[in-house]
Coordinates of C-alpha atoms and ligand atoms in Angstrom, one line a residue:
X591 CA 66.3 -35.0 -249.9
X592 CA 62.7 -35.4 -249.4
X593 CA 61.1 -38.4 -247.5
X594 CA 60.6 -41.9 -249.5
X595 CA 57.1 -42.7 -249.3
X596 CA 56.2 -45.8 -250.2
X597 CA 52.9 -46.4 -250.7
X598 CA 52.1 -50.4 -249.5
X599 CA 52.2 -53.3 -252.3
X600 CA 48.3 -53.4 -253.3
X601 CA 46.5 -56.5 -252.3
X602 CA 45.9 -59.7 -255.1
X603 CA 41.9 -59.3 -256.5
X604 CA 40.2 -62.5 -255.8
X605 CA 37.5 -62.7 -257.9
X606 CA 34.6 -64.7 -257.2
X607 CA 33.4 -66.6 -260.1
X608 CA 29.3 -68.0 -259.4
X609 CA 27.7 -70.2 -262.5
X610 CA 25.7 -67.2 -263.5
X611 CA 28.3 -64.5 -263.8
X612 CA 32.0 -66.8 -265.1
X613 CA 31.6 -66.2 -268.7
X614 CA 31.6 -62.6 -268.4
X615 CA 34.2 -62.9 -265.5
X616 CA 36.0 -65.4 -268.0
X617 CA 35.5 -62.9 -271.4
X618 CA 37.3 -59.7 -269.1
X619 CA 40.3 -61.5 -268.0
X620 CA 43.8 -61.0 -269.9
X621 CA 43.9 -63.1 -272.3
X622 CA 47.1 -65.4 -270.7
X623 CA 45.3 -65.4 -267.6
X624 CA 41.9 -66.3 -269.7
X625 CA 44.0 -69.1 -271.2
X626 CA 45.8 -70.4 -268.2
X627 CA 42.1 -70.7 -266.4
X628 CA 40.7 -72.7 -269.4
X629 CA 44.0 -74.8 -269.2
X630 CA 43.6 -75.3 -266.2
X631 CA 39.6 -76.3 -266.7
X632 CA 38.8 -73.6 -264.0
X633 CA 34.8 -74.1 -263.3
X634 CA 33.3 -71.8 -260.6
X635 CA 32.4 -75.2 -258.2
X636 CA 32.1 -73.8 -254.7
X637 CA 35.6 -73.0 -253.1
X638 CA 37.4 -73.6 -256.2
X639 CA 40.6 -71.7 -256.4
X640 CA 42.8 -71.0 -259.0
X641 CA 45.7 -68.4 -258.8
X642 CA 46.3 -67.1 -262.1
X643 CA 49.6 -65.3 -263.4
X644 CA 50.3 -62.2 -263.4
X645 CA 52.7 -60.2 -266.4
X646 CA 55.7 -60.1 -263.7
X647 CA 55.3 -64.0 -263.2
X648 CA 53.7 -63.5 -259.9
X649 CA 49.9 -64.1 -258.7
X650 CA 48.0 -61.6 -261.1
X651 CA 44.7 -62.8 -259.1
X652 CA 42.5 -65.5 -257.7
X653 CA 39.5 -67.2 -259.0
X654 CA 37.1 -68.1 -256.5
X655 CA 33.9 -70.1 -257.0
X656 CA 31.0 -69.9 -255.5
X657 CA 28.9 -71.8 -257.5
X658 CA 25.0 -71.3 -258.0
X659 CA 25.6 -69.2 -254.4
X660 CA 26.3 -65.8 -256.0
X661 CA 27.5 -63.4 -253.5
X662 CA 28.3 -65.8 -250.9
X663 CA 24.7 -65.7 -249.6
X664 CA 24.0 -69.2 -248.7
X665 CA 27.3 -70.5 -247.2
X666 CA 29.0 -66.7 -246.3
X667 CA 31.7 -68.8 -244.5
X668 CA 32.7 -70.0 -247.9
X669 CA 35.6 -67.7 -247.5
X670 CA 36.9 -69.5 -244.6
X671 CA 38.9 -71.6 -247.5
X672 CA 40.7 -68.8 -248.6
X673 CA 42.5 -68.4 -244.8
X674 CA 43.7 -72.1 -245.5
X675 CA 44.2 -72.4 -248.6
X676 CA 46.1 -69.1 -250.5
X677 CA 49.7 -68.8 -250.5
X678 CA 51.0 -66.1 -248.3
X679 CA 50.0 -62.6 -249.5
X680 CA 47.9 -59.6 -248.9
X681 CA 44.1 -60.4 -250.7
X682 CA 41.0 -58.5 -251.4
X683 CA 37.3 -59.4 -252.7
X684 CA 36.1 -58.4 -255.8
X685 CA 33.0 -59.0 -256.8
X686 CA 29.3 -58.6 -254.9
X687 CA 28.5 -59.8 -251.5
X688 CA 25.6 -60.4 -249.5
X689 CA 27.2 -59.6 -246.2
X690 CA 30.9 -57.8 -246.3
X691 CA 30.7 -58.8 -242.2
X692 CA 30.0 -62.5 -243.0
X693 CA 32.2 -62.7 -245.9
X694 CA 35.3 -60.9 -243.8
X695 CA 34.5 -63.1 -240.6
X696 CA 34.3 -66.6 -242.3
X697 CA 38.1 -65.7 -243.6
X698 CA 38.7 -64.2 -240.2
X699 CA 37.3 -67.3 -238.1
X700 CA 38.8 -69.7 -240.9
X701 CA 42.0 -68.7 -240.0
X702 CA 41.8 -69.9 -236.4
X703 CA 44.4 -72.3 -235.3
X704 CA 45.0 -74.7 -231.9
X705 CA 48.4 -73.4 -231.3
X706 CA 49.4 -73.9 -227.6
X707 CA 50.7 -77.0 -227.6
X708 CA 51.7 -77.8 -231.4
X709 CA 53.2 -74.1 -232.8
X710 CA 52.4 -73.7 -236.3
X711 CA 54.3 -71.5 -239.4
X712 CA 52.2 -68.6 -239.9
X713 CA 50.2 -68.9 -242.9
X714 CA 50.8 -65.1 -244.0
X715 CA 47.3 -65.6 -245.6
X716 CA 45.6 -61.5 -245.5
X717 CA 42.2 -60.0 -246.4
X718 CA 41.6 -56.7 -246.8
X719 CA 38.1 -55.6 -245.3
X720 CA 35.7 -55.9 -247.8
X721 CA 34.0 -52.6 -248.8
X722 CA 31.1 -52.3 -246.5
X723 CA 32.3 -54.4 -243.6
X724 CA 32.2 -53.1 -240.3
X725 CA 35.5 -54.2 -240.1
X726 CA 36.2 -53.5 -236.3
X727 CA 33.0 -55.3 -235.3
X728 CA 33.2 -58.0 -237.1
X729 CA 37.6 -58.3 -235.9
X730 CA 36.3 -58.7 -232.3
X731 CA 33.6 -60.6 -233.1
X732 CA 36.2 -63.4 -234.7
X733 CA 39.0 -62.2 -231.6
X734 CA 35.8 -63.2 -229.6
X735 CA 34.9 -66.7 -230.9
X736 CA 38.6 -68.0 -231.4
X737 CA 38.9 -67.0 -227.3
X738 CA 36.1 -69.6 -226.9
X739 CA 37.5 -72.2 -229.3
X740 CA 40.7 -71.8 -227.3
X741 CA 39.2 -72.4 -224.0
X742 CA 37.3 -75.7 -225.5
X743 CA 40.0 -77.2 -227.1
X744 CA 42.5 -76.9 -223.9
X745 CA 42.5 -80.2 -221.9
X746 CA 41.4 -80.5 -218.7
X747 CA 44.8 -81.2 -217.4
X748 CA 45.0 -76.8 -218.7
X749 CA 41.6 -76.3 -217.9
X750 CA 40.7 -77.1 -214.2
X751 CA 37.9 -75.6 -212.6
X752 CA 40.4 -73.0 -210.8
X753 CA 42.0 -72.1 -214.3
X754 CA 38.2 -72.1 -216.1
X755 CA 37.5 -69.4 -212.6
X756 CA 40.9 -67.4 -213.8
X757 CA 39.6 -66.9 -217.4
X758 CA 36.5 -65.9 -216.6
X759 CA 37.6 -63.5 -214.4
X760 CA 40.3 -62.0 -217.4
X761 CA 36.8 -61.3 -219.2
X762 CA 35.1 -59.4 -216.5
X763 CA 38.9 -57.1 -215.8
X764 CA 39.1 -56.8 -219.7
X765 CA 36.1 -55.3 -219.4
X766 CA 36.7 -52.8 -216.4
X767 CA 34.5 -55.1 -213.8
X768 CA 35.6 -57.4 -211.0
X769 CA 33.8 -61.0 -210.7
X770 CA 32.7 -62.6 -207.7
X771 CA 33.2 -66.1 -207.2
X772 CA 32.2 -68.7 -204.3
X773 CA 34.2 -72.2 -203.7
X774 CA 34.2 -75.2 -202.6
X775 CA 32.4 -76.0 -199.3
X776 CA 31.5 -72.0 -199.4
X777 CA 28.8 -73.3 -202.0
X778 CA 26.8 -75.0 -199.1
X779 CA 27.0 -71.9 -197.0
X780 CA 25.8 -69.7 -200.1
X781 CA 23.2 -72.2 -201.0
X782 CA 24.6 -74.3 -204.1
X783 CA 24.0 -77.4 -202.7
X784 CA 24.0 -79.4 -206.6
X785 CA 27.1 -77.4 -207.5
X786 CA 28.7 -78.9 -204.7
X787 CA 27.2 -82.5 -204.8
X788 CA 28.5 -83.0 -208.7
X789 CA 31.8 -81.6 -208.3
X790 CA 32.8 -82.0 -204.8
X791 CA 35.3 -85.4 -205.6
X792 CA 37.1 -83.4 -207.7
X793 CA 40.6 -82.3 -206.3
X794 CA 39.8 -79.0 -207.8
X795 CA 37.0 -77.4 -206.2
X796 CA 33.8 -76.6 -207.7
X797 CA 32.6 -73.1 -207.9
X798 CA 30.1 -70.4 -209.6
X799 CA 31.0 -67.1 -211.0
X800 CA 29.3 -64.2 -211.5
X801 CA 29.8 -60.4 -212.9
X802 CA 27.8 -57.9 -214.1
X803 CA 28.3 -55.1 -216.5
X804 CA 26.9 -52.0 -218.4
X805 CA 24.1 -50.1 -218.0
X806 CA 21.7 -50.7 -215.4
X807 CA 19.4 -48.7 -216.5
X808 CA 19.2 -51.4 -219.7
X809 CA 17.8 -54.6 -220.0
X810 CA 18.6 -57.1 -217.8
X811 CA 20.0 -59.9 -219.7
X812 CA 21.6 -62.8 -217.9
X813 CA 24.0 -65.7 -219.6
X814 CA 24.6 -68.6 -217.9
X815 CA 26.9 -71.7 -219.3
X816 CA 27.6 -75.2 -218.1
X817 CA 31.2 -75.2 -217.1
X818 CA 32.2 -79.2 -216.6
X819 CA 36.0 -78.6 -217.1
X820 CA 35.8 -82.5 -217.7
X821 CA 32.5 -85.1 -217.8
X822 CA 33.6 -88.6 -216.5
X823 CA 30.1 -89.3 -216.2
X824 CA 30.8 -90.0 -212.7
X825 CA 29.8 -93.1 -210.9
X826 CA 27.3 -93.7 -213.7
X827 CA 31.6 -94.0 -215.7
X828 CA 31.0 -93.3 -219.1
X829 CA 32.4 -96.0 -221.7
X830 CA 35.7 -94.7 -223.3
X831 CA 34.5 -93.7 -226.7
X832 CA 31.9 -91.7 -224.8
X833 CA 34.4 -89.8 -222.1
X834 CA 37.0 -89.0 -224.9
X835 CA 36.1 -85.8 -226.3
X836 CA 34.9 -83.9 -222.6
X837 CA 37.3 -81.6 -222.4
X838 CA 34.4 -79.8 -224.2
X839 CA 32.2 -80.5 -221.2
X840 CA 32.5 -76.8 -220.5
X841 CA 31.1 -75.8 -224.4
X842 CA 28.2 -74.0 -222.8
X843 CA 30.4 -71.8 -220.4
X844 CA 33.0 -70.8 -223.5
X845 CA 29.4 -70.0 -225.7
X846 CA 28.1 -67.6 -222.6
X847 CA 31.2 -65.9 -222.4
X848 CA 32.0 -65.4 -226.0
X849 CA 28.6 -64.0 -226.2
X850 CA 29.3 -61.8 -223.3
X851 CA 32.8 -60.9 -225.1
X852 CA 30.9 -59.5 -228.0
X853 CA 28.5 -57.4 -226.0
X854 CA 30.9 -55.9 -224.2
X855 CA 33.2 -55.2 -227.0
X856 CA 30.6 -54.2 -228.9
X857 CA 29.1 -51.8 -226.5
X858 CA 25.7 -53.5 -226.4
X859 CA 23.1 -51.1 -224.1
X860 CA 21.9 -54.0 -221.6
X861 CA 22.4 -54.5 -218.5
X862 CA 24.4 -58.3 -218.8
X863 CA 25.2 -60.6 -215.7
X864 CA 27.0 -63.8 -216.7
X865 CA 27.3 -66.7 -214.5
X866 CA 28.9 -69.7 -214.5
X867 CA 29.0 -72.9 -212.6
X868 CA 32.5 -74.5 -212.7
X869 CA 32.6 -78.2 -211.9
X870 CA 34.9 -81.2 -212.8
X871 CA 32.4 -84.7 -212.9
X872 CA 34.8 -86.9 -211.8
X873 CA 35.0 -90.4 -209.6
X874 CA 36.8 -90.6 -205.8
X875 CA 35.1 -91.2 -203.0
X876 CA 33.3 -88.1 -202.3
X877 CA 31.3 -88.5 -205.0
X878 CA 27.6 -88.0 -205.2
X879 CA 26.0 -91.5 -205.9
X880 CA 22.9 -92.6 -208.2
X881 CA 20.0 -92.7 -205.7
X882 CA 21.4 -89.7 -203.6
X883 CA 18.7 -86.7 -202.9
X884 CA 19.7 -83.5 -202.7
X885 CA 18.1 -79.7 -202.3
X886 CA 18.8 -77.5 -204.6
X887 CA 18.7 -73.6 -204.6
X888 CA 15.5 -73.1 -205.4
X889 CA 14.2 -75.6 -202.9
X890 CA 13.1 -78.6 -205.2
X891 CA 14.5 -81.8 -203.8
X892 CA 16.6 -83.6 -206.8
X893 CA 17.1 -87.6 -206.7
X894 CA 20.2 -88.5 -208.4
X895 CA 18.8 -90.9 -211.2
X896 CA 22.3 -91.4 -213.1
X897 CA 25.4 -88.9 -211.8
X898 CA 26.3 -88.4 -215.7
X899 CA 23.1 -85.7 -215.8
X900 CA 25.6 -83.6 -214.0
X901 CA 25.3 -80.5 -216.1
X902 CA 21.5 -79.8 -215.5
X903 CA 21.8 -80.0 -211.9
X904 CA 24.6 -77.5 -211.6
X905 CA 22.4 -75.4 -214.3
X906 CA 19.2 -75.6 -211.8
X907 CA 21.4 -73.6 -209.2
X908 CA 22.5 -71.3 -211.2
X909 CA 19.8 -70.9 -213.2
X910 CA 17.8 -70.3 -209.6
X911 CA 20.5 -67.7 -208.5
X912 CA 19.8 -65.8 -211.8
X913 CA 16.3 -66.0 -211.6
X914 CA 16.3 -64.1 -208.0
X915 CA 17.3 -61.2 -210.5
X916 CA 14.0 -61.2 -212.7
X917 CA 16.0 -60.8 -216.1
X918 CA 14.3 -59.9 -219.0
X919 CA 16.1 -62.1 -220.7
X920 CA 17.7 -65.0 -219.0
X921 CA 19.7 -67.5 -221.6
X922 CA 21.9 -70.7 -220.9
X923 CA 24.4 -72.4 -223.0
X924 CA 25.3 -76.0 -222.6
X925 CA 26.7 -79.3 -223.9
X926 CA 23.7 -81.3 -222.6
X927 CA 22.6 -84.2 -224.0
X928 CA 23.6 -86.6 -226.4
X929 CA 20.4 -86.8 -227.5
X930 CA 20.5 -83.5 -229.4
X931 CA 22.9 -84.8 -231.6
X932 CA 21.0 -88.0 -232.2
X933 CA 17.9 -85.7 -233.0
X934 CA 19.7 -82.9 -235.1
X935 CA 23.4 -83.7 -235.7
X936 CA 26.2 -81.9 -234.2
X937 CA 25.9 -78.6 -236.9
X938 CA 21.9 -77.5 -235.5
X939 CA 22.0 -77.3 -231.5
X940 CA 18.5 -77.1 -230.4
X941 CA 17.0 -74.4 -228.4
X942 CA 13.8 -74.1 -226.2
X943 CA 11.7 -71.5 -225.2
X944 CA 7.6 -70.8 -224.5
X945 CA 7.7 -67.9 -226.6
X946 CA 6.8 -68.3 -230.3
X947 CA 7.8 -64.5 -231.6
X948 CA 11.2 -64.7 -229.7
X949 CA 11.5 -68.4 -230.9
X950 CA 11.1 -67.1 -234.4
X951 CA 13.6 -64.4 -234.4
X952 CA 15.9 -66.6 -232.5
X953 CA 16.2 -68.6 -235.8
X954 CA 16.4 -66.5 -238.0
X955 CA 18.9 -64.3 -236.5
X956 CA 20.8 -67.9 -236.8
X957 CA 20.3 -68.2 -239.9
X958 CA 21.2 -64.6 -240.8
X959 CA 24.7 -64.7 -238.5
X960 CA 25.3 -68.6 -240.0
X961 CA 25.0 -69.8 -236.5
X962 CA 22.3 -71.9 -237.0
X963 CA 20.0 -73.3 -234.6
X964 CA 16.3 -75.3 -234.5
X965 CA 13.5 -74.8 -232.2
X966 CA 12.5 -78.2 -230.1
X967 CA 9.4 -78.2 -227.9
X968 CA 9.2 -77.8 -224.3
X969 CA 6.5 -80.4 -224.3
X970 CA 4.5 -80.4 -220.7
X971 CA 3.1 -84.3 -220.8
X972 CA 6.7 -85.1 -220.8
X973 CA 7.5 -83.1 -217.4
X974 CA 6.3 -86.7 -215.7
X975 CA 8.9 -88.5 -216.8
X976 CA 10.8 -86.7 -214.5
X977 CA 8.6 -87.8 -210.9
X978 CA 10.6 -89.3 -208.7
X979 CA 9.1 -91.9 -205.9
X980 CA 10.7 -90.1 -203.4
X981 CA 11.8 -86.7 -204.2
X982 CA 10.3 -83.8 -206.1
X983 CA 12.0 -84.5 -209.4
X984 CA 14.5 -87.4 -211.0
X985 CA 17.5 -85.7 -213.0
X986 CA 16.7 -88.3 -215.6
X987 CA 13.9 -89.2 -217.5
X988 CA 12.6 -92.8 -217.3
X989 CA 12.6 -94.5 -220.5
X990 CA 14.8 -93.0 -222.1
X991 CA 13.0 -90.7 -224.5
X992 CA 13.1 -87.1 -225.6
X993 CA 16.5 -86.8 -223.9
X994 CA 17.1 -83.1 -224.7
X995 CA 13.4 -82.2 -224.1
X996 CA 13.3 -83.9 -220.4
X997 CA 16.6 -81.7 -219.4
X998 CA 14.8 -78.7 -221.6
X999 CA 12.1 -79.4 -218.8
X1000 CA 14.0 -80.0 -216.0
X1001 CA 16.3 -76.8 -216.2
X1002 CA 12.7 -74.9 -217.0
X1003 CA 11.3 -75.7 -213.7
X1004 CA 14.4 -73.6 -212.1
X1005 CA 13.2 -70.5 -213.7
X1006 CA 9.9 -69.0 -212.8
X1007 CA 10.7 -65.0 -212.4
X1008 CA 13.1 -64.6 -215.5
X1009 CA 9.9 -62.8 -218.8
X1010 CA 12.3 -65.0 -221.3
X1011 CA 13.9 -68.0 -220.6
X1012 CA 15.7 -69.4 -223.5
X1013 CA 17.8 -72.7 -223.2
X1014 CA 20.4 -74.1 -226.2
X1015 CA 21.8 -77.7 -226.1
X1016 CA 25.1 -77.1 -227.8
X1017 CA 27.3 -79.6 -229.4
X1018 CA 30.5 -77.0 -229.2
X1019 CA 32.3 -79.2 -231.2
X1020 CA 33.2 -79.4 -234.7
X1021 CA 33.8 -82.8 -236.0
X1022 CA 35.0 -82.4 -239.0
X1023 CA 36.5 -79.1 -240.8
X1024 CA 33.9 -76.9 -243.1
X1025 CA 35.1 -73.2 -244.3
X1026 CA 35.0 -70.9 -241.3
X1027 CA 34.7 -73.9 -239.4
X1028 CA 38.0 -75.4 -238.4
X1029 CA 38.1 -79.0 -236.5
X1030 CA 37.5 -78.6 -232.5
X1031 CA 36.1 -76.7 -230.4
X1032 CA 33.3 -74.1 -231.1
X1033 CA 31.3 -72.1 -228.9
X1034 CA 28.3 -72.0 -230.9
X1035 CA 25.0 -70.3 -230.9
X1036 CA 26.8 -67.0 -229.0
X1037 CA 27.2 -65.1 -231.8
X1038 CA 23.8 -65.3 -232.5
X1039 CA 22.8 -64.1 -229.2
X1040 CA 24.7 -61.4 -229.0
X1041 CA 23.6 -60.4 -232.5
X1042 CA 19.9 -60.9 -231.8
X1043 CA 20.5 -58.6 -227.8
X1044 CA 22.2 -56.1 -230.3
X1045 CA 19.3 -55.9 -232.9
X1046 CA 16.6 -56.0 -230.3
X1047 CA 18.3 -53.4 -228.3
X1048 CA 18.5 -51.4 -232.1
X1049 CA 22.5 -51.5 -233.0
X1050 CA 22.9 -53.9 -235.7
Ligands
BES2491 N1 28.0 -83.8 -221.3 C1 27.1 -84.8 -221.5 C2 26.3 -84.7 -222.8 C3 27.0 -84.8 -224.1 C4 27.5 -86.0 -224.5 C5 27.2 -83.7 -224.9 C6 28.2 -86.1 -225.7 C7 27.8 -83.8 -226.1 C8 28.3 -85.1 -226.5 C9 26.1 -84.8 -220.4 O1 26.5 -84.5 -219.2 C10 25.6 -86.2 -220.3 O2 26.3 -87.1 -220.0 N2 24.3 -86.4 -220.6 C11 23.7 -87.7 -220.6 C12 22.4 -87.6 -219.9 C13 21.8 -88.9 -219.6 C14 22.5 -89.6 -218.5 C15 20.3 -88.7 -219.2 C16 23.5 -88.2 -222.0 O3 23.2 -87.4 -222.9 O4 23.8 -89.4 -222.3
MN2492 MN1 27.4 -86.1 -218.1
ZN2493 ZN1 28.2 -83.2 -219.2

């Protein structure tokens, strides 16, 4: 007898429905499932669903809307509801779309759940590639980010500095190269001397990693992410409202490593080194005090003006130790300042840089990828409110203004080799669920770097 072949069950059309194109959308449907849509008062409002019958009783298809944003081109991650919201079954798109990658990774991302301590029934929920996605890509772009999310929404009790150390040294082996990392009171040795001051009360020692991979005959480019496993603020205690959520303290160490996930999956041609400071800001009595004065790598002496502006002065060594390097490009990711939320909300992180063409394609690349971010200044006349009376800088501003702009400048004064130095105050948090966008943890503005490397270095 000749083999059975059975060809697969083919996937359930979703079709999306925008104001301008649902009456012809409407006029084409069978008429039951014409009349089961109108019963139903089906409009095309954005992210409304409707699963209409098919003849054996089953779903037929799925009416999508999209609203007056034909094509998805506005909110691409609209198709993050479809991950949460179908029933169980194998889907495709029908219909046009502005970007097949966007489209297929809003679904992808929107399907990301917290599952380590709290298992969850599969949701079954599948999307066929849409035509024109590069669907590989865009699978380890999404495999990429939900690695991040993952490691920002595990507590600190799962997330200590040695276990933050561990993961970033899976990336580098995942990607064929060994990291090197220095500990504890080796950080004084090695010249660290802010790592060690913020996280040396912490009964799990601070450290900085560092690998490098690719080409060297590339670019250099250089990430570098905050990597507070937990911010009690230190002596300077935050309130408890305040300490709750910073688990996420390390937001800007997930965002330089998801960014350096994508490169390296996607075969970027740079030459990348990632580092990251790993501390824990906690209270014992090791810890470094308000009114302290320390060195730092780069030889600026640092008085301690309030211990919670912990993650700039781990940055500043860092930041030094990539600077030695001369990147071309030299970016850091971290969860800053409260400040940037005050000024642009927890959806818009803020980034800084001097140079005005980069700064420019650095938000619109956001804007294309829907990782959005806005350009603050790094405004000089402010650098004074960081003079101290008796060292060479404060690690607070006095006042209290311009929060995010007085850490902008006081990480900027670590960097004088790097030709680009470009600085984002995440929020890596999402507050409250959007499509694509699940609740917790989210290592944002990585995507767009390692979209805007890729174009620059001419692979998008
Ligand atoms: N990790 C915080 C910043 C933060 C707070 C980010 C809340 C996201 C949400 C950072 O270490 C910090 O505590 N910054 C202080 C600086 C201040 C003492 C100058 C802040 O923003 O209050
Ligand atoms: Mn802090
Ligand atoms: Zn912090």
């Amino acid at each position: 007898m000749p083999k059975q072949t059975s060809s697969p069950a083919p996937s359930i059309p979703v079709l999306l429905a925008d104001d301008a194109n649902w009456s012809t959308l409407a006029a084409a449907l069978a008429a039951p499932a014409r009349a089961f849509a109108e019963a139903n008062g089906f409009q095309p409002k954005p992210g409304r669903l409707l699963m209409l019958p098919g003849s054996n009783g089953g779903i037929g298809s799925v009416l999508f809307g999209t609203g007056n944003d034909a094509g998805l081109r506005d909110v691409p991650f609209l198709t993050g509801k479809l991950a949460t919201d179908l029933p169980a079954g194998r889907y495709r798109l029908e219909g046009t779309l502005a970007s097949p990658d966007l489209a297929y990774l809003g679904f992808l991302l929107g399907g990301y759940r917290f599952t380590r301590y709290k298992t969850a029934e599969p949701r079954g929920v599948v999307l066929d590639p849409p035509a024109g996605a590069r669907a590989a890509d865009v699978e380890a772009i999404a495999a990429a980010v939900m690695a991040g999310r993952d490691l920002i929404n595990t507590p600190a009790n799962d997330l200590t500095t040695t276990d933050l150390a561990a993961a970033v040294h899976a990336l580098a082996k995942k990607h064929g190269v060994v990291a090197k990392e220095i500990i504890g009171d080796d950080l004084l040795k090695a010249n660290f001397p802010l790592i060690h001051a913020v996280g040396r009360a912490s009964a799990f020692p601070p450290r900085i990693i560092d690998f490098r991979w690719g080409d060297l005959e590339a670019p250099k480019v250089t990430l570098v992410g905050k990597g507070v496993v937990f911010d009690t603020g230190g002596l300077n205690l935050k309130p408890d409202a305040s300490m709750l959520l910073m688990k996420k303290d390390m937001g800007g160490a997930a965002a330089a490593l998801t960014a350096a996930n994508i490169l390296m999956s996607l075969k970027a041609r740079i030459n990348l080194r990632v580092i990251i400071p790993i501390v824990e800001n906690s209270v014992a009595g090791a810890a470094f005090r308000p009114g302290d004065i320390y060195p730092s790598r780069k030889g600026i002496t640092v008085e301690i003006g309030n211990t919670d502006a912990e993650g700039r002065l781990i940055l500043a060594d860092a930041l030094a130790l990539a600077d030695e390097d001369k990147p071309e490009y030299l970016f850091d990711f971290a969860t800053l300042t409260g400040a940037a939320r005050v000024a642009l909300g927890p959806d818009l992180p803020p980034f800084f840089t001097e140079d005005d063409t980069l700064a420019t394609d650095i938000a619109r690349t956001g804007l294309t990828v829907s990782d959005p971010v806005w350009r603050l200044p790094l405004w000089k006349p402010y650098q004074a409110m960081l003079d101290s009376k008796s060292a060479e800088m404060n690690n607070v501003g006095s006042g209290g203004f311009a929060g995010s702009i007085t850490a902008a400048l006081f990480l900027r004064r670590f960097v004088t080799e790097a030709r680009h130095h470009i600085h984002f105050d995440i929020y890596g948090w999402v507050p409250s669920a959007k499509p694509g966008r699940p609740e917790g943890g989210d290592p944002q503005a990585a995507r767009l770097v390692a979209a805007l490397l890729l174009e620059k270095m001419g692979q998008d």
